[in-house]
Short mmCIF file of C-alpha atoms in Angstrom, two decimals:
data_model
loop_
_atom_site.label_atom_id
_atom_site.label_comp_id
_atom_site.label_asym_id
_atom_site.label_seq_id
_atom_site.Cartn_x
_atom_site.Cartn_y
_atom_site.Cartn_z
CA UNK A 1 -9.26 -46.55 -9.00
CA UNK A 2 -11.62 -43.62 -8.35
CA UNK A 3 -8.98 -41.82 -6.26
CA UNK A 4 -6.40 -42.23 -9.02
CA UNK A 5 -8.85 -40.91 -11.63
CA UNK A 6 -9.70 -37.86 -9.50
CA UNK A 7 -5.99 -37.20 -8.95
CA UNK A 8 -5.29 -37.40 -12.69
CA UNK A 9 -8.18 -35.02 -13.47
CA UNK A 10 -7.04 -32.55 -10.79
CA UNK A 11 -3.45 -32.66 -12.02
CA UNK A 12 -4.58 -32.06 -15.58
CA UNK A 13 -6.75 -29.11 -14.50
CA UNK A 14 -3.91 -27.63 -12.41
CA UNK A 15 -1.34 -27.96 -15.18
CA UNK A 16 -3.66 -26.39 -17.75
CA UNK A 17 -4.57 -23.48 -15.47
CA UNK A 18 -0.99 -22.91 -14.32
CA UNK A 19 0.19 -23.07 -17.92
CA UNK A 20 -2.25 -20.34 -18.97
CA UNK A 21 -1.23 -18.12 -16.06
CA UNK A 22 2.44 -18.72 -16.80
CA UNK A 23 1.93 -17.69 -20.42
CA UNK A 24 0.11 -14.55 -19.26
CA UNK A 25 3.01 -13.71 -16.95
CA UNK A 26 5.51 -14.23 -19.78
CA UNK A 27 3.48 -11.91 -22.00
CA UNK A 28 3.29 -9.29 -19.24
CA UNK A 29 7.05 -9.44 -18.68
CA UNK A 30 7.74 -8.97 -22.39
CA UNK A 31 5.41 -5.97 -22.45
CA UNK A 32 6.87 -4.28 -19.37
CA UNK A 33 10.57 -5.09 -19.73
CA UNK A 34 11.62 -3.38 -22.93
CA UNK A 35 15.06 -4.16 -24.45
CA UNK A 36 17.74 -2.33 -22.49
CA UNK A 37 20.58 -0.35 -24.03
CA UNK A 38 22.37 -0.53 -20.69
CA UNK A 39 21.69 -2.28 -17.36
CA UNK A 40 22.53 -1.12 -13.84
CA UNK A 41 22.53 -3.53 -10.89
CA UNK A 42 21.65 -1.63 -7.74
CA UNK A 43 23.13 -2.50 -4.35
CA UNK A 44 19.59 -3.02 -3.00
CA UNK A 45 18.92 -5.86 -5.47
CA UNK A 46 16.94 -3.91 -8.06
CA UNK A 47 17.90 -4.05 -11.72
CA UNK A 48 17.53 -0.78 -13.60
CA UNK A 49 17.26 -0.97 -17.39
CA UNK A 50 18.16 2.06 -19.48
CA UNK A 51 15.43 2.05 -22.14
CA UNK A 52 15.36 4.04 -25.36
CA UNK A 53 13.10 6.97 -24.48
CA UNK A 54 11.17 6.51 -27.74
CA UNK A 55 10.50 2.82 -27.01
CA UNK A 56 9.13 3.15 -23.47
CA UNK A 57 5.92 1.38 -22.45
CA UNK A 58 3.86 4.60 -22.59
CA UNK A 59 3.69 4.38 -26.36
CA UNK A 60 1.92 1.02 -26.26
CA UNK A 61 -1.21 2.99 -25.34
CA UNK A 62 -3.57 3.28 -28.35
CA UNK A 63 -3.98 7.03 -27.77
CA UNK A 64 -0.19 7.56 -27.85
CA UNK A 65 0.87 5.55 -30.90
CA UNK A 66 1.78 8.69 -32.87
CA UNK A 67 2.62 10.83 -29.85
CA UNK A 68 5.55 13.23 -30.12
CA UNK A 69 7.55 13.44 -26.90
CA UNK A 70 7.59 16.81 -25.17
CA UNK A 71 11.05 16.87 -23.59
CA UNK A 72 10.34 19.74 -21.21
CA UNK A 73 7.32 21.81 -20.17
CA UNK A 74 6.67 25.07 -21.96
CA UNK A 75 5.94 26.74 -18.61
CA UNK A 76 7.34 26.11 -15.13
CA UNK A 77 5.23 25.81 -12.00
CA UNK A 78 7.39 28.43 -10.27
CA UNK A 79 7.44 30.85 -13.18
CA UNK A 80 6.84 33.59 -10.62
CA UNK A 81 8.94 33.64 -7.50
CA UNK A 82 7.49 32.81 -4.12
CA UNK A 83 8.85 32.93 -0.62
CA UNK A 84 9.31 29.38 0.67
CA UNK A 85 9.54 29.10 4.47
CA UNK A 86 12.34 27.19 6.17
CA UNK A 87 11.78 23.45 6.60
CA UNK A 88 13.25 23.32 10.09
CA UNK A 89 15.87 20.60 10.30
CA UNK A 90 14.62 18.51 7.38
CA UNK A 91 16.98 17.64 4.53
CA UNK A 92 16.22 17.14 0.82
CA UNK A 93 16.77 13.84 -1.00
CA UNK A 94 18.12 14.30 -4.51
CA UNK A 95 18.85 10.75 -5.73
CA UNK A 96 17.92 7.07 -5.38
CA UNK A 97 19.90 4.03 -4.25
CA UNK A 98 20.46 2.66 -7.77
CA UNK A 99 22.22 5.84 -8.92
CA UNK A 100 25.20 4.93 -6.70
CA UNK A 101 25.92 2.13 -9.18
CA UNK A 102 25.70 4.10 -12.41
CA UNK A 103 23.67 6.43 -14.60
CA UNK A 104 21.58 6.03 -17.71
CA UNK A 105 22.91 7.76 -20.84
CA UNK A 106 21.18 10.63 -22.61
CA UNK A 107 18.35 9.41 -24.82
CA UNK A 108 17.29 6.69 -22.38
CA UNK A 109 15.15 6.49 -19.25
CA UNK A 110 15.82 4.36 -16.14
CA UNK A 111 13.14 1.71 -15.61
CA UNK A 112 13.04 -0.77 -12.73
CA UNK A 113 12.96 -4.29 -14.18
CA UNK A 114 9.87 -6.29 -13.25
CA UNK A 115 10.52 -9.84 -12.05
CA UNK A 116 8.33 -12.90 -12.49
CA UNK A 117 7.78 -13.15 -8.73
CA UNK A 118 6.53 -9.54 -8.69
CA UNK A 119 3.66 -10.42 -11.01
CA UNK A 120 2.96 -13.71 -9.24
CA UNK A 121 2.11 -11.79 -6.04
CA UNK A 122 -0.80 -10.09 -7.83
CA UNK A 123 -4.26 -11.68 -7.98
CA UNK A 124 -3.72 -11.99 -11.74
CA UNK A 125 -1.26 -10.61 -14.31
CA UNK A 126 -3.92 -8.17 -15.53
CA UNK A 127 -4.30 -6.70 -12.01
CA UNK A 128 -0.57 -6.27 -11.41
CA UNK A 129 0.12 -2.68 -10.35
CA UNK A 130 -3.55 -1.79 -9.91
CA UNK A 131 -5.11 -0.30 -6.77
CA UNK A 132 -7.80 -1.93 -4.65
CA UNK A 133 -9.37 -0.89 -1.32
CA UNK A 134 -7.51 1.97 0.40
CA UNK A 135 -8.01 4.11 3.49
CA UNK A 136 -7.22 7.81 3.38
CA UNK A 137 -6.18 10.82 5.41
CA UNK A 138 -5.78 13.99 3.39
CA UNK A 139 -5.97 17.75 3.00
CA UNK A 140 -8.08 19.07 0.16
CA UNK A 141 -7.90 22.05 -2.23
CA UNK A 142 -7.96 22.71 -5.96
CA UNK A 143 -5.94 23.22 -9.17
CA UNK A 144 -2.21 22.70 -9.72
CA UNK A 145 -0.08 21.95 -6.68
CA UNK A 146 3.28 21.27 -5.07
CA UNK A 147 4.59 20.30 -1.63
CA UNK A 148 7.49 18.80 0.28
CA UNK A 149 6.81 15.19 1.28
CA UNK A 150 8.39 13.83 4.46
CA UNK A 151 9.91 10.36 3.97
CA UNK A 152 9.49 7.68 6.62
CA UNK A 153 10.03 3.94 6.81
CA UNK A 154 8.40 1.12 8.74
CA UNK A 155 8.32 -2.63 8.11
CA UNK A 156 4.94 -3.56 6.66
CA UNK A 157 2.95 -6.51 5.43
CA UNK A 158 0.59 -4.38 3.33
CA UNK A 159 0.98 -1.35 1.04
CA UNK A 160 0.89 2.31 1.95
CA UNK A 161 1.67 5.33 -0.20
CA UNK A 162 1.72 9.08 -0.83
CA UNK A 163 4.17 9.94 -3.68
CA UNK A 164 6.56 7.63 -1.94
CA UNK A 165 5.25 4.14 -1.37
CA UNK A 166 5.86 1.02 0.70
CA UNK A 167 4.19 -1.78 -1.24
CA UNK A 168 5.26 -5.39 -0.57
CA UNK A 169 2.58 -6.80 -2.88
CA UNK A 170 4.19 -5.10 -5.89
CA UNK A 171 7.87 -4.90 -4.93
CA UNK A 172 8.27 -7.80 -2.50
CA UNK A 173 9.89 -5.76 0.28
CA UNK A 174 9.28 -2.93 2.76
CA UNK A 175 11.55 -0.32 1.23
CA UNK A 176 10.30 3.22 0.72
CA UNK A 177 9.96 3.79 -3.03
CA UNK A 178 9.14 6.63 -5.39
CA UNK A 179 5.80 6.16 -7.10
CA UNK A 180 3.14 7.79 -9.25
CA UNK A 181 -0.37 6.59 -10.11
CA UNK A 182 -2.93 7.62 -12.69
CA UNK A 183 -6.52 6.70 -13.51
CA UNK A 184 -9.31 8.28 -15.55
CA UNK A 185 -12.22 6.35 -14.01
CA UNK A 186 -11.55 6.26 -10.24
CA UNK A 187 -9.45 3.07 -10.41
CA UNK A 188 -12.21 1.04 -12.08
CA UNK A 189 -10.55 -0.12 -15.30
CA UNK A 190 -7.76 2.31 -16.17
CA UNK A 191 -4.44 3.36 -14.72
CA UNK A 192 -1.67 1.80 -12.69
CA UNK A 193 1.30 2.47 -10.47
CA UNK A 194 4.48 3.85 -12.06
CA UNK A 195 5.14 2.45 -15.55
CA UNK A 196 3.27 -0.83 -15.07
CA UNK A 197 0.81 0.13 -17.77
CA UNK A 198 1.06 2.48 -20.72
CA UNK A 199 0.31 6.14 -20.04
CA UNK A 200 2.97 8.12 -18.17
CA UNK A 201 5.72 9.46 -20.45
CA UNK A 202 9.02 9.56 -18.57
CA UNK A 203 11.66 12.06 -19.64
CA UNK A 204 14.17 12.09 -16.76
CA UNK A 205 17.37 10.04 -16.65
CA UNK A 206 17.92 10.65 -12.93
CA UNK A 207 14.95 8.96 -11.23
CA UNK A 208 13.29 5.59 -11.73
CA UNK A 209 9.67 5.24 -10.67
CA UNK A 210 9.39 2.30 -8.28
CA UNK A 211 13.05 2.43 -7.24
CA UNK A 212 14.00 2.67 -3.56
CA UNK A 213 14.78 5.88 -1.69
CA UNK A 214 17.31 6.39 1.11
CA UNK A 215 17.86 7.85 3.63
CA UNK A 216 14.44 8.14 5.26
CA UNK A 217 13.27 9.95 8.38
CA UNK A 218 13.50 8.40 11.82
CA UNK A 219 11.32 9.24 14.81
CA UNK A 220 13.04 11.92 16.93
CA UNK A 221 15.91 11.83 14.43
CA UNK A 222 16.87 13.42 11.13
CA UNK A 223 13.96 14.30 8.85
CA UNK A 224 14.19 13.91 5.07
CA UNK A 225 11.88 15.09 2.33
CA UNK A 226 11.35 15.20 -1.41
CA UNK A 227 9.67 18.16 -3.12
CA UNK A 228 7.03 17.25 -5.72
CA UNK A 229 4.86 19.33 -7.98
CA UNK A 230 2.22 18.48 -10.56
CA UNK A 231 0.93 21.03 -13.03
CA UNK A 232 -0.75 21.55 -16.37
CA UNK A 233 1.21 22.80 -19.35
CA UNK A 234 -1.30 25.27 -20.86
CA UNK A 235 0.19 24.94 -24.34
CA UNK A 236 0.37 21.16 -24.71
CA UNK A 237 -2.35 20.09 -22.27
CA UNK A 238 0.06 17.62 -20.64
CA UNK A 239 0.21 17.18 -16.85
CA UNK A 240 3.82 17.37 -15.64
CA UNK A 241 5.38 15.76 -12.58
CA UNK A 242 8.57 17.16 -11.05
CA UNK A 243 10.75 16.04 -8.16
CA UNK A 244 12.88 18.85 -6.78
CA UNK A 245 14.58 20.45 -9.77
CA UNK A 246 14.12 17.33 -11.89
CA UNK A 247 11.32 17.12 -14.44
CA UNK A 248 10.14 13.50 -14.22
CA UNK A 249 7.77 13.37 -17.18
CA UNK A 250 4.09 13.84 -17.89
CA UNK A 251 0.67 12.33 -18.38
CA UNK A 252 -0.43 13.29 -21.91
CA UNK A 253 -3.60 15.34 -21.99
CA UNK A 254 -5.06 12.92 -24.54
CA UNK A 255 -5.43 10.33 -21.76
CA UNK A 256 -8.09 12.39 -20.01
CA UNK A 257 -11.35 14.06 -20.90
CA UNK A 258 -11.97 16.33 -17.91
CA UNK A 259 -8.54 17.83 -17.18
CA UNK A 260 -8.00 20.03 -20.21
CA UNK A 261 -8.00 23.35 -18.35
CA UNK A 262 -7.51 22.60 -14.66
CA UNK A 263 -7.96 20.07 -11.91
CA UNK A 264 -11.08 20.22 -9.76
CA UNK A 265 -9.31 19.20 -6.54
CA UNK A 266 -5.87 18.71 -5.04
CA UNK A 267 -5.22 16.44 -2.07
CA UNK A 268 -2.16 16.05 0.15
CA UNK A 269 -2.03 13.14 2.56
CA UNK A 270 -1.53 9.43 2.94
CA UNK A 271 -3.26 6.16 2.22
CA UNK A 272 -2.96 2.51 3.18
CA UNK A 273 -4.24 -0.64 1.56
CA UNK A 274 -6.87 -2.80 3.25
CA UNK A 275 -7.98 -6.21 1.95
CA UNK A 276 -11.30 -5.83 3.80
CA UNK A 277 -12.39 -2.44 2.49
CA UNK A 278 -13.45 0.51 4.65
CA UNK A 279 -15.19 0.23 8.04
CA UNK A 280 -14.89 -3.54 8.14
CA UNK A 281 -13.25 -5.69 10.81
CA UNK A 282 -10.62 -6.77 11.43
CA UNK A 283 -8.92 -3.53 10.51
CA UNK A 284 -5.60 -3.65 8.71
CA UNK A 285 -2.55 -3.39 10.98
CA UNK A 286 -0.75 -1.32 8.36
CA UNK A 287 0.39 2.04 9.80
CA UNK A 288 0.11 5.26 7.83
CA UNK A 289 3.15 7.52 7.57
CA UNK A 290 5.46 6.87 10.52
CA UNK A 291 2.71 5.03 12.39
CA UNK A 292 2.40 7.88 14.90
CA UNK A 293 -0.70 10.04 15.31
CA UNK A 294 -0.69 13.41 13.59
CA UNK A 295 -0.78 15.09 17.02
CA UNK A 296 2.76 13.79 17.64
CA UNK A 297 3.93 16.60 15.32
CA UNK A 298 7.49 17.35 14.20
CA UNK A 299 10.04 14.51 14.01
CA UNK A 300 7.42 11.94 15.03
CA UNK A 301 4.49 12.22 12.62
CA UNK A 302 4.72 12.22 8.83
CA UNK A 303 4.09 15.62 7.24
CA UNK A 304 3.73 17.74 4.12
CA UNK A 305 5.06 21.27 4.11
CA UNK A 306 5.44 24.14 1.63
CA UNK A 307 1.97 23.46 0.24
CA UNK A 308 1.35 25.52 -2.88
CA UNK A 309 -1.26 25.82 -5.61
CA UNK A 310 -1.51 27.84 -8.79
CA UNK A 311 -5.06 29.00 -9.44
CA UNK A 312 -6.59 30.93 -12.33
CA UNK A 313 -4.71 34.05 -11.28
CA UNK A 314 -1.54 32.12 -12.28
CA UNK A 315 -0.01 33.09 -8.94
CA UNK A 316 1.74 30.41 -6.91
CA UNK A 317 0.29 30.69 -3.43
CA UNK A 318 -0.51 28.92 -0.20
CA UNK A 319 -4.07 27.55 -0.52
CA UNK A 320 -6.59 29.61 1.44
CA UNK A 321 -9.38 27.11 1.95
CA UNK A 322 -8.35 23.70 3.21
CA UNK A 323 -10.45 20.86 4.54
CA UNK A 324 -9.14 17.87 6.51
CA UNK A 325 -10.57 14.41 5.97
CA UNK A 326 -10.00 11.01 7.58
CA UNK A 327 -12.21 8.08 6.68
CA UNK A 328 -11.50 6.27 10.00
CA UNK A 329 -10.70 8.63 12.88
CA UNK A 330 -9.85 5.92 15.40
CA UNK A 331 -7.27 4.41 13.08
CA UNK A 332 -5.58 7.42 11.44
CA UNK A 333 -5.54 11.18 11.92
CA UNK A 334 -4.66 14.58 10.43
CA UNK A 335 -3.58 17.90 11.90
CA UNK A 336 -2.90 21.23 10.21
CA UNK A 337 -0.53 22.83 12.70
CA UNK A 338 1.29 26.16 13.09
CA UNK A 339 4.39 26.28 15.29
CA UNK A 340 3.77 29.99 15.85
CA UNK A 341 1.00 32.40 14.91
CA UNK A 342 2.99 33.79 11.97
CA UNK A 343 4.39 30.45 10.80
CA UNK A 344 2.99 28.69 7.77
CA UNK A 345 1.09 25.51 8.74
CA UNK A 346 2.50 22.03 8.27
CA UNK A 347 0.09 19.24 7.49
CA UNK A 348 0.69 16.19 9.69
CA UNK A 349 -1.00 12.85 9.12
CA UNK A 350 -0.77 9.17 10.03
CA UNK A 351 -1.66 6.61 12.63
CA UNK A 352 -1.10 3.02 13.76
CA UNK A 353 -4.00 1.33 12.01
CA UNK A 354 -5.42 -1.47 14.14
CA UNK A 355 -5.43 -0.56 17.86
CA UNK A 356 -7.82 -0.94 20.85
CA UNK A 357 -10.08 1.82 19.47
CA UNK A 358 -9.77 0.49 15.92
CA UNK A 359 -10.25 -3.29 16.20
#
């Protein structure tokens, strides 16, 4: 009789708890998946909804309720011409997998549809799309910036990212995906990946944040890259994100308190997720970049090239003072390397994660 009573109590507790979580997931799905004017089914399994640009999730943010969309920046990052060195044998990527199956009409934005199972992989619906413990390798400088980002792929159990992301906990697979992240308090309470919370205002019809990217680089094979820039519009105070010649959208200046005139730092590099935090064992087995050490260099290690900043002189230039940083040298690495004395440096980064020197 006691066993039956305990079983009944446990079942009642489970059903009540599961019911509350299920309702929270339903609410989250309704918030994130806005009514679509058109739907595109991608060959990789993603569903892309074409959402009315004026009804996107960004405008659920209290600070953006009466926000007027800025359709394009009032000033371009490359307003003044610069000489961009050759990328070697790397090739640009100008589209995503879903665009093979269709395009969103003018007046809409493409948004990857969130599935119930996506949210169920998070610790809770409220933490879906939020960052936790990460390990970093990066190059540091200041103000507005741009660079070409090498794209690699490797099957993973845990997330990694740097403007393109592999994140099974959010997307449920190991595909390389386009991503953006924002926070105003160092990931404490604000911000999220892509459009999984209100904030980023998307304006492009050509790219969907969170959608998969192909082709990707292979070790000793063809190298592919995407060119990103992020810069402040001095007239509106909005921070714009571009991919190649495509203006992706912006983070409204009203979201932030300390970025009205410039950024205080710019970082290029990579990061991986670790459930154990930094300097704790066992170390995550998640590789960074291609999984090869930065010293492997071209066609083996992941890299950034064509690094540029715009400082208070308003000149687009290669940054003069750069500092390399790795929070765990036996697990990941960085290398700022010149092929020749006159060549512009490429920034290589990455590593295998857990290994004999990084238990």
